[in-house]
């Protein structure tokens, strides 16, 4: 979830995640939510993986929308999470005067490169996101190498401009 606190540390509100992000398993409806196993991939068939939640978050320049991006693909976006490439971007209404205040407005798929390993068989995670308009975002994609990360030569670090103005909104699908 996305939590908002004031400067004194008091919780102000909670933005719900679209159902696709919640870690779940099983074939019976309603499917079991699986927070207790820490989101280990062997215990999931949909939702986010352990330690692979919202990594980039930014308000739009007008302050009316919040844009958030997952670090890595969801379980259902690929059989094995390393070569999976589709990561989700979410847009929320954060304008208190709006009738859709605190609701998700859009969900987009952003395709990541497979550049995080020499073999080019692992997606390149998202580290940060900056909304430069309602539909244009700068996304920092990077390998795990560098200060405090894995040893070895840097493989991939890029800032990518994403334009969602013509993208399909898959929220609720």
PDB file of C-alpha atoms in Angstrom:
ATOM      1  CA  UNK A   1       0.000   0.000   0.000  1.00  0.00           C
ATOM      2  CA  UNK A   2       1.009   3.625  -0.197  1.00  0.00           C
ATOM      3  CA  UNK A   3       0.952   5.410   3.155  1.00  0.00           C
ATOM      4  CA  UNK A   4       1.014   9.184   3.624  1.00  0.00           C
ATOM      5  CA  UNK A   5       2.269  10.660   6.880  1.00  0.00           C
ATOM      6  CA  UNK A   6       2.406  14.293   7.994  1.00  0.00           C
ATOM      7  CA  UNK A   7       5.604  15.950   9.249  1.00  0.00           C
ATOM      8  CA  UNK A   8       4.844  14.765  12.806  1.00  0.00           C
ATOM      9  CA  UNK A   9       4.688  11.144  11.665  1.00  0.00           C
ATOM     10  CA  UNK A  10       0.908  10.801  11.950  1.00  0.00           C
ATOM     11  CA  UNK A  11      -0.731   8.610   9.306  1.00  0.00           C
ATOM     12  CA  UNK A  12      -2.891  10.796   7.033  1.00  0.00           C
ATOM     13  CA  UNK A  13      -4.240   8.284   4.526  1.00  0.00           C
ATOM     14  CA  UNK A  14      -3.662   4.973   2.773  1.00  0.00           C
ATOM     15  CA  UNK A  15      -3.918   4.510  -0.978  1.00  0.00           C
ATOM     16  CA  UNK A  16      -5.091   1.004  -1.847  1.00  0.00           C
ATOM     17  CA  UNK A  17      -3.231  -1.085  -4.378  1.00  0.00           C
ATOM     18  CA  UNK A  18      -5.029  -2.538  -7.374  1.00  0.00           C
ATOM     19  CA  UNK A  19      -5.933  -6.185  -6.814  1.00  0.00           C
ATOM     20  CA  UNK A  20      -3.266  -7.390  -9.267  1.00  0.00           C
ATOM     21  CA  UNK A  21      -0.495  -6.336  -6.855  1.00  0.00           C
ATOM     22  CA  UNK A  22      -1.777  -8.153  -3.745  1.00  0.00           C
ATOM     23  CA  UNK A  23       0.177 -11.441  -3.237  1.00  0.00           C
ATOM     24  CA  UNK A  24      -2.302 -14.314  -3.691  1.00  0.00           C
ATOM     25  CA  UNK A  25      -2.479 -18.018  -4.414  1.00  0.00           C
ATOM     26  CA  UNK A  26      -5.034 -20.751  -5.004  1.00  0.00           C
ATOM     27  CA  UNK A  27      -7.883 -21.518  -7.367  1.00  0.00           C
ATOM     28  CA  UNK A  28     -10.854 -20.987  -5.034  1.00  0.00           C
ATOM     29  CA  UNK A  29     -12.591 -17.617  -4.982  1.00  0.00           C
ATOM     30  CA  UNK A  30     -11.891 -15.502  -3.047  1.00  0.00           C
ATOM     31  CA  UNK A  31      -8.237 -16.375  -3.484  1.00  0.00           C
ATOM     32  CA  UNK A  32      -6.088 -16.454  -0.352  1.00  0.00           C
ATOM     33  CA  UNK A  33      -3.928 -13.414   0.336  1.00  0.00           C
ATOM     34  CA  UNK A  34      -0.383 -14.534   1.062  1.00  0.00           C
ATOM     35  CA  UNK A  35       1.392 -11.856   3.132  1.00  0.00           C
ATOM     36  CA  UNK A  36       2.544 -14.344   5.773  1.00  0.00           C
ATOM     37  CA  UNK A  37       5.130 -16.166   3.650  1.00  0.00           C
ATOM     38  CA  UNK A  38       6.756 -12.867   2.756  1.00  0.00           C
ATOM     39  CA  UNK A  39       5.695 -13.144  -0.858  1.00  0.00           C
ATOM     40  CA  UNK A  40       8.099 -15.963  -1.706  1.00  0.00           C
ATOM     41  CA  UNK A  41       7.618 -16.846  -5.351  1.00  0.00           C
ATOM     42  CA  UNK A  42       7.086 -20.541  -4.607  1.00  0.00           C
ATOM     43  CA  UNK A  43       4.008 -19.629  -2.542  1.00  0.00           C
ATOM     44  CA  UNK A  44       2.472 -17.185  -5.022  1.00  0.00           C
ATOM     45  CA  UNK A  45       0.722 -17.301  -8.347  1.00  0.00           C
ATOM     46  CA  UNK A  46      -0.065 -13.579  -8.546  1.00  0.00           C
ATOM     47  CA  UNK A  47       0.940 -10.308  -6.953  1.00  0.00           C
ATOM     48  CA  UNK A  48       4.223  -8.727  -6.018  1.00  0.00           C
ATOM     49  CA  UNK A  49       7.296 -10.647  -4.951  1.00  0.00           C
ATOM     50  CA  UNK A  50       8.939 -10.203  -1.557  1.00  0.00           C
ATOM     51  CA  UNK A  51      10.898  -6.929  -1.394  1.00  0.00           C
ATOM     52  CA  UNK A  52       9.644  -5.911  -4.855  1.00  0.00           C
ATOM     53  CA  UNK A  53       7.050  -3.279  -4.026  1.00  0.00           C
ATOM     54  CA  UNK A  54       6.660   0.376  -4.993  1.00  0.00           C
ATOM     55  CA  UNK A  55      10.087   1.726  -5.811  1.00  0.00           C
ATOM     56  CA  UNK A  56       9.400   4.971  -7.651  1.00  0.00           C
ATOM     57  CA  UNK A  57       6.795   7.475  -6.527  1.00  0.00           C
ATOM     58  CA  UNK A  58       6.151  11.075  -7.560  1.00  0.00           C
ATOM     59  CA  UNK A  59       3.435  13.711  -7.577  1.00  0.00           C
ATOM     60  CA  UNK A  60       2.635  15.312 -10.924  1.00  0.00           C
ATOM     61  CA  UNK A  61       3.783  18.938 -11.283  1.00  0.00           C
ATOM     62  CA  UNK A  62       0.244  20.225 -10.570  1.00  0.00           C
ATOM     63  CA  UNK A  63       0.079  18.128  -7.354  1.00  0.00           C
ATOM     64  CA  UNK A  64      -3.213  16.482  -8.349  1.00  0.00           C
ATOM     65  CA  UNK A  65      -1.989  12.985  -9.171  1.00  0.00           C
ATOM     66  CA  UNK A  66       0.468  10.564  -7.661  1.00  0.00           C
ATOM     67  CA  UNK A  67       2.393   8.224  -9.966  1.00  0.00           C
ATOM     68  CA  UNK A  68       3.962   5.055  -8.559  1.00  0.00           C
ATOM     69  CA  UNK A  69       5.958   2.273 -10.198  1.00  0.00           C
ATOM     70  CA  UNK A  70       6.792  -1.215  -8.978  1.00  0.00           C
ATOM     71  CA  UNK A  71      10.446  -2.210  -8.785  1.00  0.00           C
ATOM     72  CA  UNK A  72       9.957  -5.444 -10.709  1.00  0.00           C
ATOM     73  CA  UNK A  73       7.312  -7.433 -12.597  1.00  0.00           C
ATOM     74  CA  UNK A  74       4.450  -9.122 -10.770  1.00  0.00           C
ATOM     75  CA  UNK A  75       4.292 -12.911 -10.486  1.00  0.00           C
ATOM     76  CA  UNK A  76       1.558 -13.182 -13.125  1.00  0.00           C
ATOM     77  CA  UNK A  77       3.593 -11.071 -15.553  1.00  0.00           C
ATOM     78  CA  UNK A  78       6.053 -13.866 -16.190  1.00  0.00           C
ATOM     79  CA  UNK A  79       6.698 -17.505 -15.379  1.00  0.00           C
ATOM     80  CA  UNK A  80      10.062 -16.712 -13.821  1.00  0.00           C
ATOM     81  CA  UNK A  81      10.487 -13.262 -12.340  1.00  0.00           C
ATOM     82  CA  UNK A  82      14.032 -12.655 -13.599  1.00  0.00           C
ATOM     83  CA  UNK A  83      13.343 -12.703 -17.356  1.00  0.00           C
ATOM     84  CA  UNK A  84       9.915 -11.121 -16.915  1.00  0.00           C
ATOM     85  CA  UNK A  85       9.876  -7.620 -18.347  1.00  0.00           C
ATOM     86  CA  UNK A  86       6.478  -6.020 -17.719  1.00  0.00           C
ATOM     87  CA  UNK A  87       6.350  -3.698 -14.735  1.00  0.00           C
ATOM     88  CA  UNK A  88       3.269  -1.749 -13.605  1.00  0.00           C
ATOM     89  CA  UNK A  89       2.873   2.023 -13.295  1.00  0.00           C
ATOM     90  CA  UNK A  90      -0.095   3.334 -11.269  1.00  0.00           C
ATOM     91  CA  UNK A  91      -1.720   6.774 -11.264  1.00  0.00           C
ATOM     92  CA  UNK A  92      -3.769   7.926  -8.251  1.00  0.00           C
ATOM     93  CA  UNK A  93      -6.001  10.939  -7.698  1.00  0.00           C
ATOM     94  CA  UNK A  94      -4.599  12.958  -4.763  1.00  0.00           C
ATOM     95  CA  UNK A  95      -6.685  16.108  -5.297  1.00  0.00           C
ATOM     96  CA  UNK A  96      -8.914  16.485  -2.194  1.00  0.00           C
ATOM     97  CA  UNK A  97     -11.486  18.427  -4.260  1.00  0.00           C
ATOM     98  CA  UNK A  98     -11.894  15.588  -6.770  1.00  0.00           C
ATOM     99  CA  UNK A  99     -14.744  13.041  -6.622  1.00  0.00           C
ATOM    100  CA  UNK A 100     -12.178  10.267  -7.248  1.00  0.00           C
ATOM    101  CA  UNK A 101      -9.846  11.403  -4.431  1.00  0.00           C
ATOM    102  CA  UNK A 102      -7.540   8.625  -3.170  1.00  0.00           C
ATOM    103  CA  UNK A 103      -8.575   6.215  -5.935  1.00  0.00           C
ATOM    104  CA  UNK A 104      -6.421   4.578  -8.575  1.00  0.00           C
ATOM    105  CA  UNK A 105      -7.161   6.139 -11.958  1.00  0.00           C
ATOM    106  CA  UNK A 106      -4.843   4.215 -14.246  1.00  0.00           C
ATOM    107  CA  UNK A 107      -2.549   1.211 -14.479  1.00  0.00           C
ATOM    108  CA  UNK A 108      -0.028   0.963 -17.299  1.00  0.00           C
ATOM    109  CA  UNK A 109       2.522  -1.656 -18.337  1.00  0.00           C
ATOM    110  CA  UNK A 110       6.097  -0.531 -18.903  1.00  0.00           C
ATOM    111  CA  UNK A 111       8.465  -2.972 -20.614  1.00  0.00           C
ATOM    112  CA  UNK A 112      11.885  -3.222 -18.952  1.00  0.00           C
ATOM    113  CA  UNK A 113      15.077  -4.171 -20.791  1.00  0.00           C
ATOM    114  CA  UNK A 114      16.838  -7.470 -20.081  1.00  0.00           C
ATOM    115  CA  UNK A 115      20.142  -5.793 -19.259  1.00  0.00           C
ATOM    116  CA  UNK A 116      20.822  -6.582 -15.599  1.00  0.00           C
ATOM    117  CA  UNK A 117      23.202  -9.498 -16.324  1.00  0.00           C
ATOM    118  CA  UNK A 118      25.900 -10.263 -18.861  1.00  0.00           C
ATOM    119  CA  UNK A 119      23.661 -12.951 -20.385  1.00  0.00           C
ATOM    120  CA  UNK A 120      20.841 -10.392 -20.806  1.00  0.00           C
ATOM    121  CA  UNK A 121      18.394 -12.774 -19.175  1.00  0.00           C
ATOM    122  CA  UNK A 122      17.259 -10.696 -16.207  1.00  0.00           C
ATOM    123  CA  UNK A 123      15.027  -7.625 -16.164  1.00  0.00           C
ATOM    124  CA  UNK A 124      16.543  -4.321 -15.138  1.00  0.00           C
ATOM    125  CA  UNK A 125      14.718  -3.107 -11.989  1.00  0.00           C
ATOM    126  CA  UNK A 126      13.228   0.346 -11.486  1.00  0.00           C
ATOM    127  CA  UNK A 127      14.877   2.554  -8.861  1.00  0.00           C
ATOM    128  CA  UNK A 128      13.033   5.846  -9.133  1.00  0.00           C
ATOM    129  CA  UNK A 129      10.292   7.696 -10.988  1.00  0.00           C
ATOM    130  CA  UNK A 130       9.710  11.405 -11.608  1.00  0.00           C
ATOM    131  CA  UNK A 131       6.417  12.617 -13.081  1.00  0.00           C
ATOM    132  CA  UNK A 132       7.125  15.470 -15.486  1.00  0.00           C
ATOM    133  CA  UNK A 133       3.451  15.727 -16.530  1.00  0.00           C
ATOM    134  CA  UNK A 134       0.224  13.718 -16.113  1.00  0.00           C
ATOM    135  CA  UNK A 135       1.391  11.247 -18.750  1.00  0.00           C
ATOM    136  CA  UNK A 136       5.178  11.619 -19.031  1.00  0.00           C
ATOM    137  CA  UNK A 137       7.539  10.068 -16.514  1.00  0.00           C
ATOM    138  CA  UNK A 138      11.280   9.720 -16.125  1.00  0.00           C
ATOM    139  CA  UNK A 139      12.172   6.241 -14.848  1.00  0.00           C
ATOM    140  CA  UNK A 140      15.593   5.259 -13.519  1.00  0.00           C
ATOM    141  CA  UNK A 141      16.399   1.659 -14.519  1.00  0.00           C
ATOM    142  CA  UNK A 142      19.524  -0.003 -13.158  1.00  0.00           C
ATOM    143  CA  UNK A 143      21.420  -3.213 -12.556  1.00  0.00           C
ATOM    144  CA  UNK A 144      22.345  -4.256  -9.004  1.00  0.00           C
ATOM    145  CA  UNK A 145      25.995  -3.258  -9.340  1.00  0.00           C
ATOM    146  CA  UNK A 146      27.719  -0.296  -7.763  1.00  0.00           C
ATOM    147  CA  UNK A 147      28.261   1.171  -4.310  1.00  0.00           C
ATOM    148  CA  UNK A 148      26.585  -1.154  -1.803  1.00  0.00           C
ATOM    149  CA  UNK A 149      25.490  -3.586  -4.522  1.00  0.00           C
ATOM    150  CA  UNK A 150      26.894  -6.595  -6.321  1.00  0.00           C
ATOM    151  CA  UNK A 151      30.532  -6.662  -7.378  1.00  0.00           C
ATOM    152  CA  UNK A 152      31.503  -6.278 -11.027  1.00  0.00           C
ATOM    153  CA  UNK A 153      31.422  -3.836 -13.881  1.00  0.00           C
ATOM    154  CA  UNK A 154      28.333  -1.661 -14.183  1.00  0.00           C
ATOM    155  CA  UNK A 155      26.046  -3.104 -16.855  1.00  0.00           C
ATOM    156  CA  UNK A 156      23.037  -0.842 -17.202  1.00  0.00           C
ATOM    157  CA  UNK A 157      21.936   2.420 -15.649  1.00  0.00           C
ATOM    158  CA  UNK A 158      19.583   4.614 -17.666  1.00  0.00           C
ATOM    159  CA  UNK A 159      16.948   7.282 -17.233  1.00  0.00           C
ATOM    160  CA  UNK A 160      14.115   6.469 -19.637  1.00  0.00           C
ATOM    161  CA  UNK A 161      11.315   8.834 -20.628  1.00  0.00           C
ATOM    162  CA  UNK A 162       7.944   7.080 -20.680  1.00  0.00           C
ATOM    163  CA  UNK A 163       4.929   8.616 -22.410  1.00  0.00           C
ATOM    164  CA  UNK A 164       1.645   7.004 -21.350  1.00  0.00           C
ATOM    165  CA  UNK A 165      -0.605   9.388 -23.315  1.00  0.00           C
ATOM    166  CA  UNK A 166      -1.480   6.685 -25.862  1.00  0.00           C
ATOM    167  CA  UNK A 167      -1.055   3.686 -23.526  1.00  0.00           C
ATOM    168  CA  UNK A 168      -3.913   1.310 -22.653  1.00  0.00           C
ATOM    169  CA  UNK A 169      -5.247   1.701 -19.141  1.00  0.00           C
ATOM    170  CA  UNK A 170      -5.472  -1.861 -17.777  1.00  0.00           C
ATOM    171  CA  UNK A 171      -6.791  -0.916 -14.322  1.00  0.00           C
ATOM    172  CA  UNK A 172      -9.243  -3.557 -13.149  1.00  0.00           C
ATOM    173  CA  UNK A 173      -8.555  -6.036 -15.938  1.00  0.00           C
TER     174      UNK A 173
END
